[in-house]
Each structure stands twice: as structure tokens, then as C-alpha cells.
Coordinates of C-alpha atoms and ligand atoms in Angstrom, one line a residue:
M1 CA 136.0 -50.8 79.0
N2 CA 133.1 -49.7 77.3
E3 CA 131.4 -46.4 78.8
I4 CA 128.3 -47.1 80.6
V5 CA 125.5 -44.7 79.5
T6 CA 122.1 -44.9 81.8
L7 CA 118.5 -44.2 80.7
D8 CA 118.7 -40.5 82.8
E9 CA 122.1 -39.5 81.3
F10 CA 121.2 -40.6 77.3
I11 CA 117.4 -38.8 77.8
I12 CA 119.4 -35.5 78.9
K13 CA 122.1 -36.0 76.2
R14 CA 118.8 -36.3 73.7
Q15 CA 117.0 -33.4 74.9
K16 CA 118.9 -30.9 73.2
D17 CA 118.6 -32.5 69.7
F18 CA 114.7 -32.6 70.2
Q19 CA 112.9 -30.3 68.8
Y20 CA 110.3 -29.6 71.2
A21 CA 113.7 -29.8 73.8
T22 CA 112.0 -29.1 77.6
G23 CA 112.4 -30.9 80.9
E24 CA 109.0 -31.9 81.0
L25 CA 109.5 -34.6 78.3
T26 CA 112.5 -35.5 79.9
G27 CA 111.1 -36.1 83.2
L28 CA 108.0 -37.8 82.0
L29 CA 110.5 -40.7 80.2
R30 CA 112.2 -40.8 83.5
D31 CA 108.9 -41.0 85.6
I32 CA 108.0 -44.3 83.0
G33 CA 111.6 -45.4 83.8
V34 CA 111.5 -45.2 87.6
A35 CA 107.5 -47.1 87.7
A36 CA 109.2 -49.9 85.2
K37 CA 111.7 -50.3 87.8
I38 CA 109.2 -50.7 90.7
I39 CA 106.8 -52.8 88.4
N40 CA 109.7 -55.1 87.2
R41 CA 110.5 -55.8 91.2
E42 CA 107.1 -56.9 91.5
V43 CA 106.8 -59.1 88.4
N44 CA 110.3 -60.9 89.5
K45 CA 108.5 -61.8 92.8
A46 CA 104.7 -62.7 91.1
G47 CA 105.1 -66.5 92.1
L48 CA 105.9 -65.4 95.6
L49 CA 103.2 -62.8 96.0
N50 CA 100.9 -65.4 94.7
I51 CA 102.1 -67.9 98.3
L52 CA 101.7 -64.6 100.2
G53 CA 98.5 -64.0 98.9
A54 CA 97.1 -67.4 99.8
A55 CA 98.1 -66.7 103.4
K56 CA 96.6 -63.3 103.5
V57 CA 93.5 -65.0 102.5
E58 CA 93.6 -67.8 105.0
N59 CA 94.3 -65.4 108.0
A60 CA 91.0 -63.3 106.9
S61 CA 93.3 -60.0 107.4
G62 CA 91.0 -58.8 104.6
D63 CA 94.1 -57.7 102.1
V64 CA 94.0 -59.0 98.7
V65 CA 97.0 -59.2 96.7
Q66 CA 96.4 -57.2 93.7
K67 CA 96.4 -58.7 90.4
L68 CA 99.9 -57.5 89.1
D69 CA 97.9 -55.7 85.9
I70 CA 95.8 -53.5 88.3
Y71 CA 99.5 -52.8 90.6
A72 CA 101.4 -52.1 87.4
N73 CA 98.4 -49.5 86.7
E74 CA 98.7 -47.9 90.2
K75 CA 102.2 -47.2 90.1
L76 CA 102.3 -45.8 86.5
I77 CA 99.6 -43.5 87.5
S78 CA 101.4 -42.8 91.1
C79 CA 104.9 -41.8 89.3
L80 CA 103.3 -39.7 86.8
Q81 CA 100.7 -37.9 89.3
N82 CA 103.4 -37.2 91.7
S83 CA 105.6 -35.5 89.3
G84 CA 102.8 -33.3 87.8
E85 CA 104.8 -33.4 84.3
C86 CA 101.5 -34.5 82.5
C87 CA 98.3 -33.0 82.6
G88 CA 96.3 -36.2 81.9
I89 CA 97.0 -40.1 81.8
A90 CA 94.8 -42.6 79.8
S91 CA 95.4 -46.7 80.6
E92 CA 94.0 -49.5 79.0
E93 CA 93.0 -50.4 82.9
N94 CA 90.4 -47.7 82.9
E95 CA 87.7 -46.4 81.8
D96 CA 88.0 -43.0 81.4
F97 CA 90.9 -40.6 81.2
I98 CA 92.5 -39.3 84.5
K99 CA 93.3 -35.6 84.9
V100 CA 96.6 -34.9 86.7
D101 CA 97.2 -31.5 88.5
G102 CA 100.1 -29.7 87.8
I103 CA 102.6 -28.5 90.3
D104 CA 102.1 -24.9 91.6
G105 CA 99.2 -24.2 89.5
Q106 CA 100.8 -25.1 86.0
N107 CA 99.5 -27.7 83.8
G108 CA 101.5 -30.1 81.7
K109 CA 101.8 -29.9 78.1
Y110 CA 101.7 -33.8 77.6
V111 CA 99.1 -36.6 78.2
V112 CA 100.5 -40.4 78.7
V113 CA 98.8 -43.3 77.2
F114 CA 99.9 -47.0 78.4
D115 CA 99.0 -50.4 78.5
P116 CA 100.5 -51.5 81.9
L117 CA 100.8 -55.1 81.6
D118 CA 100.8 -56.4 78.1
G119 CA 100.3 -60.1 78.2
S120 CA 99.4 -60.2 82.0
S121 CA 97.9 -64.1 81.5
N122 CA 101.7 -64.9 81.0
I123 CA 102.3 -64.2 84.7
D124 CA 101.4 -67.1 86.3
V125 CA 103.5 -68.9 84.4
N126 CA 106.7 -67.1 84.4
V127 CA 106.4 -66.3 80.6
S128 CA 107.5 -62.3 79.4
V129 CA 105.4 -59.6 79.6
G130 CA 105.6 -56.1 79.2
T131 CA 104.8 -52.2 79.6
I132 CA 103.5 -50.1 76.8
F133 CA 103.3 -46.1 76.4
G134 CA 103.1 -43.2 74.3
I135 CA 103.0 -39.6 74.9
Y136 CA 101.4 -36.9 72.9
R137 CA 101.5 -33.3 73.0
R138 CA 98.1 -31.6 74.4
K139 CA 96.0 -29.8 71.5
S140 CA 93.7 -28.2 74.5
D141 CA 94.8 -25.0 76.1
K142 CA 97.2 -25.5 79.0
K143 CA 95.2 -23.0 80.9
G144 CA 92.5 -25.4 81.2
D145 CA 91.9 -29.0 82.2
V146 CA 92.7 -31.8 80.0
Q147 CA 89.8 -32.7 77.4
L148 CA 89.2 -35.9 75.8
N149 CA 90.2 -34.4 72.3
D150 CA 93.9 -34.6 73.6
F151 CA 93.8 -38.3 73.8
L152 CA 92.0 -38.9 71.0
Q153 CA 95.0 -37.9 68.2
K154 CA 96.8 -40.2 65.6
G155 CA 99.6 -42.2 66.0
S156 CA 101.3 -39.9 63.7
D157 CA 101.0 -37.2 66.4
L158 CA 103.2 -39.4 68.7
V159 CA 105.9 -37.3 70.5
A160 CA 107.2 -40.2 71.7
A161 CA 106.7 -44.0 72.8
G162 CA 108.2 -47.3 74.2
Y163 CA 108.0 -50.6 75.8
V164 CA 109.3 -52.4 78.7
L165 CA 109.9 -55.9 78.4
Y166 CA 110.2 -57.9 81.5
G167 CA 112.0 -60.8 80.3
T168 CA 115.1 -63.0 80.7
S169 CA 116.5 -59.4 81.6
T170 CA 114.5 -56.0 81.5
L171 CA 114.8 -53.8 79.0
L172 CA 113.2 -50.6 78.1
V173 CA 113.0 -49.4 74.2
Y174 CA 112.1 -45.8 73.4
S175 CA 111.9 -43.2 70.4
T176 CA 111.3 -39.5 70.7
G177 CA 110.8 -39.8 66.6
N178 CA 114.5 -39.8 66.0
G179 CA 115.3 -43.5 65.8
V180 CA 115.1 -46.4 68.2
N181 CA 117.4 -47.0 71.3
G182 CA 117.3 -50.0 74.0
F183 CA 118.1 -49.9 77.7
T184 CA 119.1 -53.0 79.8
L185 CA 118.5 -52.8 83.4
D186 CA 121.2 -53.6 85.5
P187 CA 120.0 -55.0 88.5
T188 CA 123.2 -54.7 90.4
I189 CA 123.1 -50.8 90.0
G190 CA 119.2 -50.3 89.4
E191 CA 119.9 -48.6 86.2
F192 CA 118.6 -49.0 83.0
C193 CA 122.0 -48.6 80.6
L194 CA 122.4 -48.0 76.9
S195 CA 122.5 -51.6 75.2
H196 CA 121.0 -51.3 72.0
K197 CA 121.7 -48.0 69.9
N198 CA 120.0 -47.1 66.9
I199 CA 118.2 -50.3 66.3
Q200 CA 116.8 -51.3 62.9
I201 CA 114.4 -54.0 61.7
P202 CA 115.8 -56.5 59.3
K203 CA 113.9 -55.9 55.7
R204 CA 112.6 -59.6 56.4
G205 CA 113.0 -62.5 58.9
N206 CA 112.3 -66.1 59.4
Y207 CA 109.4 -65.8 62.0
Y208 CA 105.8 -65.3 62.0
S209 CA 103.8 -64.4 64.7
V210 CA 99.6 -65.2 64.8
N211 CA 97.5 -66.9 67.2
Q212 CA 97.2 -69.7 64.4
G213 CA 94.5 -71.1 66.5
Y214 CA 92.2 -68.6 65.1
Y215 CA 93.2 -69.9 61.5
L216 CA 89.3 -71.0 60.5
K217 CA 88.0 -67.4 61.9
F218 CA 90.3 -65.3 59.5
D219 CA 89.2 -63.8 56.1
V220 CA 90.4 -65.6 53.3
E221 CA 93.1 -63.1 52.2
M222 CA 95.0 -63.8 55.6
R223 CA 94.6 -67.6 55.6
R224 CA 96.3 -67.7 52.2
Y225 CA 99.0 -65.1 53.4
I226 CA 99.7 -67.6 56.5
D227 CA 99.5 -70.6 54.1
Y228 CA 102.1 -68.6 52.3
C229 CA 104.6 -68.1 55.6
C230 CA 103.8 -72.1 56.5
D231 CA 105.0 -73.0 52.6
M232 CA 107.9 -70.4 52.9
N233 CA 108.8 -72.6 55.9
L234 CA 109.2 -69.5 58.3
R235 CA 108.7 -70.4 62.1
L236 CA 105.7 -69.6 63.8
R237 CA 106.4 -67.9 67.6
Y238 CA 103.5 -66.6 69.5
I239 CA 104.0 -65.6 73.0
G240 CA 100.7 -63.9 73.9
S241 CA 102.2 -60.7 74.6
M242 CA 102.4 -58.3 71.7
A243 CA 105.1 -56.5 73.1
S244 CA 107.3 -59.3 73.9
D245 CA 106.4 -60.7 69.9
I246 CA 107.3 -57.6 68.5
H247 CA 110.4 -56.8 70.7
R248 CA 111.6 -60.2 68.6
I249 CA 110.7 -59.2 65.2
L250 CA 112.3 -55.9 65.7
F251 CA 115.7 -57.6 66.4
Q252 CA 115.6 -60.7 64.1
G253 CA 112.8 -59.9 61.6
G254 CA 109.6 -61.3 61.2
I255 CA 105.9 -60.2 61.3
F256 CA 102.9 -60.2 63.6
L257 CA 99.7 -60.3 62.9
Y258 CA 96.4 -59.8 64.9
P259 CA 93.6 -59.9 61.9
N260 CA 89.8 -59.8 62.7
T261 CA 87.9 -62.9 64.2
R262 CA 84.0 -63.4 64.5
K263 CA 84.7 -62.5 68.3
Y264 CA 86.5 -59.5 67.4
P265 CA 85.2 -58.0 64.2
Q266 CA 87.5 -54.8 64.8
G267 CA 90.5 -56.9 65.9
K268 CA 91.7 -57.3 69.6
L269 CA 94.3 -55.2 70.2
R270 CA 93.7 -51.6 71.3
L271 CA 94.8 -48.6 68.9
L272 CA 95.5 -46.4 71.8
Y273 CA 97.4 -48.4 74.3
E274 CA 99.3 -51.1 72.3
C275 CA 99.1 -50.4 68.6
N276 CA 100.0 -47.1 67.9
P277 CA 103.4 -47.1 70.2
L278 CA 104.4 -50.2 69.2
S279 CA 103.8 -49.2 65.3
F280 CA 105.8 -46.0 66.2
I281 CA 108.6 -47.8 67.5
V282 CA 108.8 -49.9 64.4
E283 CA 108.3 -47.5 61.8
Q284 CA 111.3 -45.5 63.7
A285 CA 113.1 -48.9 62.9
G286 CA 112.3 -48.7 59.2
G287 CA 109.5 -51.5 59.8
K288 CA 106.1 -50.8 58.4
A289 CA 102.8 -51.2 60.4
M290 CA 99.0 -51.5 58.8
N291 CA 95.7 -52.8 59.4
C292 CA 94.2 -55.8 57.4
K293 CA 92.5 -52.9 55.4
L294 CA 95.6 -51.9 54.7
N295 CA 95.7 -48.3 56.1
R296 CA 98.7 -47.2 58.0
I297 CA 98.4 -47.6 61.7
L298 CA 99.6 -44.1 62.3
D299 CA 97.0 -42.6 60.4
I300 CA 93.9 -44.3 61.4
P301 CA 91.6 -41.7 63.1
T302 CA 91.1 -42.1 67.0
E303 CA 87.2 -42.2 67.7
H304 CA 87.4 -43.5 71.3
L305 CA 89.9 -44.4 73.9
H306 CA 89.6 -48.3 73.8
Q307 CA 89.2 -48.2 70.4
R308 CA 90.6 -51.4 68.6
T309 CA 92.0 -52.4 65.1
T310 CA 93.6 -55.3 63.0
I311 CA 97.1 -54.9 62.7
A312 CA 100.2 -56.5 60.4
I313 CA 103.4 -55.1 61.6
G314 CA 106.9 -55.8 61.1
S315 CA 109.7 -56.1 59.0
P316 CA 108.8 -54.1 55.3
D317 CA 109.2 -56.5 52.8
M318 CA 107.0 -58.8 54.8
V319 CA 104.4 -56.4 55.7
D320 CA 104.4 -55.8 51.9
E321 CA 103.9 -59.1 51.0
M322 CA 100.9 -59.2 53.5
K323 CA 99.7 -56.3 51.3
S324 CA 99.9 -58.1 47.9
F325 CA 97.9 -61.0 49.2
V326 CA 95.0 -58.9 50.8
E327 CA 94.8 -57.1 47.2
R328 CA 95.2 -60.3 45.5
Y329 CA 92.5 -62.5 47.5
T330 CA 90.0 -60.1 49.2
M331 CA 86.4 -61.1 47.9
P332 CA 84.6 -58.2 46.5
P333 CA 81.4 -57.4 48.2
I334 CA 78.5 -59.1 46.8
S335 CA 76.2 -56.9 44.3
K336 CA 72.7 -56.3 44.6
A337 CA 72.4 -58.0 41.4
E338 CA 74.1 -61.0 42.6
E339 CA 72.3 -61.1 45.7
N340 CA 68.7 -61.1 44.2
A341 CA 70.1 -64.0 41.5
A342 CA 70.9 -66.1 44.7
I343 CA 67.3 -65.9 46.1
Ligands
AHG1 P1 96.8 -57.8 77.7 O1 97.3 -58.6 78.5 O2 97.1 -56.0 77.7 O3 95.3 -57.7 78.1 O4 97.3 -57.7 76.2 C1 96.8 -59.1 75.6 C2 97.2 -59.1 74.0 C3 98.6 -58.9 73.4 O5 99.6 -58.8 73.8 C4 98.7 -60.4 72.8 O6 99.2 -60.6 71.7 C5 97.1 -60.7 72.9 O7 96.4 -60.0 73.5 C6 96.8 -62.0 72.8 O8 95.4 -62.5 72.2 P2 95.1 -63.7 72.0 O9 95.3 -64.7 73.4 O10 93.7 -63.7 71.4 O11 95.9 -64.3 71.1
MN2 MN1 98.2 -55.5 75.9
MN3 MN1 97.1 -54.9 79.5

């Protein structure tokens, strides 16, 4: 029989290989693993919760069943707050960051950022959702309170990142900058067990993933690239949960795109909570991630907590191909002379 390695055992074993080896980072990853198990339990009975919710509304008890993304947010925050291993939290669901008090007056040296439930519109129809997280080392003095600048770091400063997928099985994938590993939740023992060692993304794949309904809203260079994907008979898969779409691409190869549209001129997805952690994972697995202006996602300066970005991410050869379409088909800006001639 193969040896079973649980997430906790793996994290502890890896702690000594890690250049900043401290119990704090190990503890943080474990806290996230615990929150993921609690969220998983609720996700699995989401349909049931709706039934109970309806009954409660009728008996006028005043209890309102929380939307699952609020529930996931609260569980993650409370798991991280209780352990006191980080000094601050920023979540897609909260406008501002949250300060966390250390235990025995000792402030933690990490901050955690997350999208507690990614693709939450999938919940009501039993389709997979995820949790995405990133961990940064704080920059401000450990003696004082956590500062906004502790969160406004580039993706390349991430110390660890990962995601949890609540799908046909529940999987936690993470990296501390030394490869990517995946753990499947064994519900019979309630533990995440190592199931996918040293994940490597294929150089190219047969899938492209984009909301093709917005095709006419994309810039011409992106439309040309999508036309090319169609010409190449690539298969279109789009779940509406970035974590789930990236998960397929990580294992089977492909490209995920969320370009700018008229509604979202800067792109829709959040740099801090979605794009940076997933780009960190994809790069660690040998892939690439850039915005539609061809800047590496992990190098984009973070100016505010809820900053959005466009993104093209996935198999390295496919991202390079997308890049060549952008270089070839981007319209040059209209010059003053052309503008005047048009009047
Ligand atoms: P969230 O549920 O955290 O708001 O994220 C949803 C995101 C992302 O996961 C997904 O790829 C995208 O929004 C879907 O957006 P469209 O419906 O515009 O395609
Ligand atoms: Mn999301
Ligand atoms: Mn979300």
C-alpha cells in the first residue's frame, strides 16, 4: 500500500526546506486547511441549507441563512484570527483590511489575502467553486500595527499561495515557491492527503477558457487570437469559477483569458485575491501569466486592495502565442495628425 501523507505532515516536513522556515507559515497553511474543511462541509450541503433557510424565513425566527460566500469569508477570518499567526487579513468580501491581534502581545509577521468563495454563482446549481489565497511577509515593523502597504505588494513577493477546489472531490493545491503540490480531502478520515506531487503544467493543451459571450466587446487583437483558437479546433471550457478553470488547465494544459470589456475596462478579476495567487501557482508549475498589455501579472504594482486586471494565463507556449497576436494586431493609437485629418 502507498504511504499516506497528510497535508499537516507534508507542511511540517517541508518547513525545514523553506528558507524562511518558521512555525508561523506552517501554522497559517494549516489554519487555511482547517477553514477549507469547514467550508467544504457547508458547500456539500448547500442545497439542504436553502431548504432550511426557506423554513426559517417562514417561521419568522429572524435567522437568515447566510450566503455561502459570506459564510466562507467568516470561517477563514475566524480560523486565522484565532491562531493569531498572521497580523492582517484582506478579503475580496471586505472593503478594508482587518488587523489581527497576536497571541501574548506577539504580532505575526505575515498577512493573508483571499477570495473566500470563487465562482459563487455556481453554488445554486451544484457546479464547482473554490477558495483562493496568498500569503505575504509584512513589510512594516512587527512591533506596530499592520499597514495598508503590507498588502500592496507585488505577486512576485508572495511567500505562499494556493487554492481549494470544492468539486467532485475537494482538493487543496499550494506552493511556497518550491514547486506545486495537491492534496485531496479523504472524507472518511477528514484529512487532506498528498495526491498530486510536483504538478507540472503541459507546454500546450487542447483547451481555451474565456467568456465567449463577450467576444464582440473584446479588442481586435484578442478577437483574432480567439478566432485562431477556434481555427485550431481547441475545445472551449468555461466554468465561471477561475480557480476551477485554472485547475483544469494546470493538469491538462490550455489558456484562460479574461480581457478588458466595455463594462470592465481594466478587466474584471482582482489582482490581489485571484490573479496573483493563481499566477504564482501557474508559474511555479512552469506556466505563464500576463495581462493584455503583456506585462507579467506578478510584476504589476498593487495600488489598491480591490484592483482589477486583465489576464491571460496557462500553458507557456499558448500564452506566448497569445502574446504574438497582441503584438501583431494591436491598433496603434491615433496620432494628432490622423485625428485632425478626420475632422
Ligand atoms: P467571484 O465568485 O469570486 O466573484 O469570482 C467570479 C469570477 C471568476 O471566478 C470567474 O472566472 C469570473 O468571475 C466569471 O465572470 P463572468 O461571469 O463575467 O464570465
Ligand atoms: Mn473570484
Ligand atoms: Mn468570491
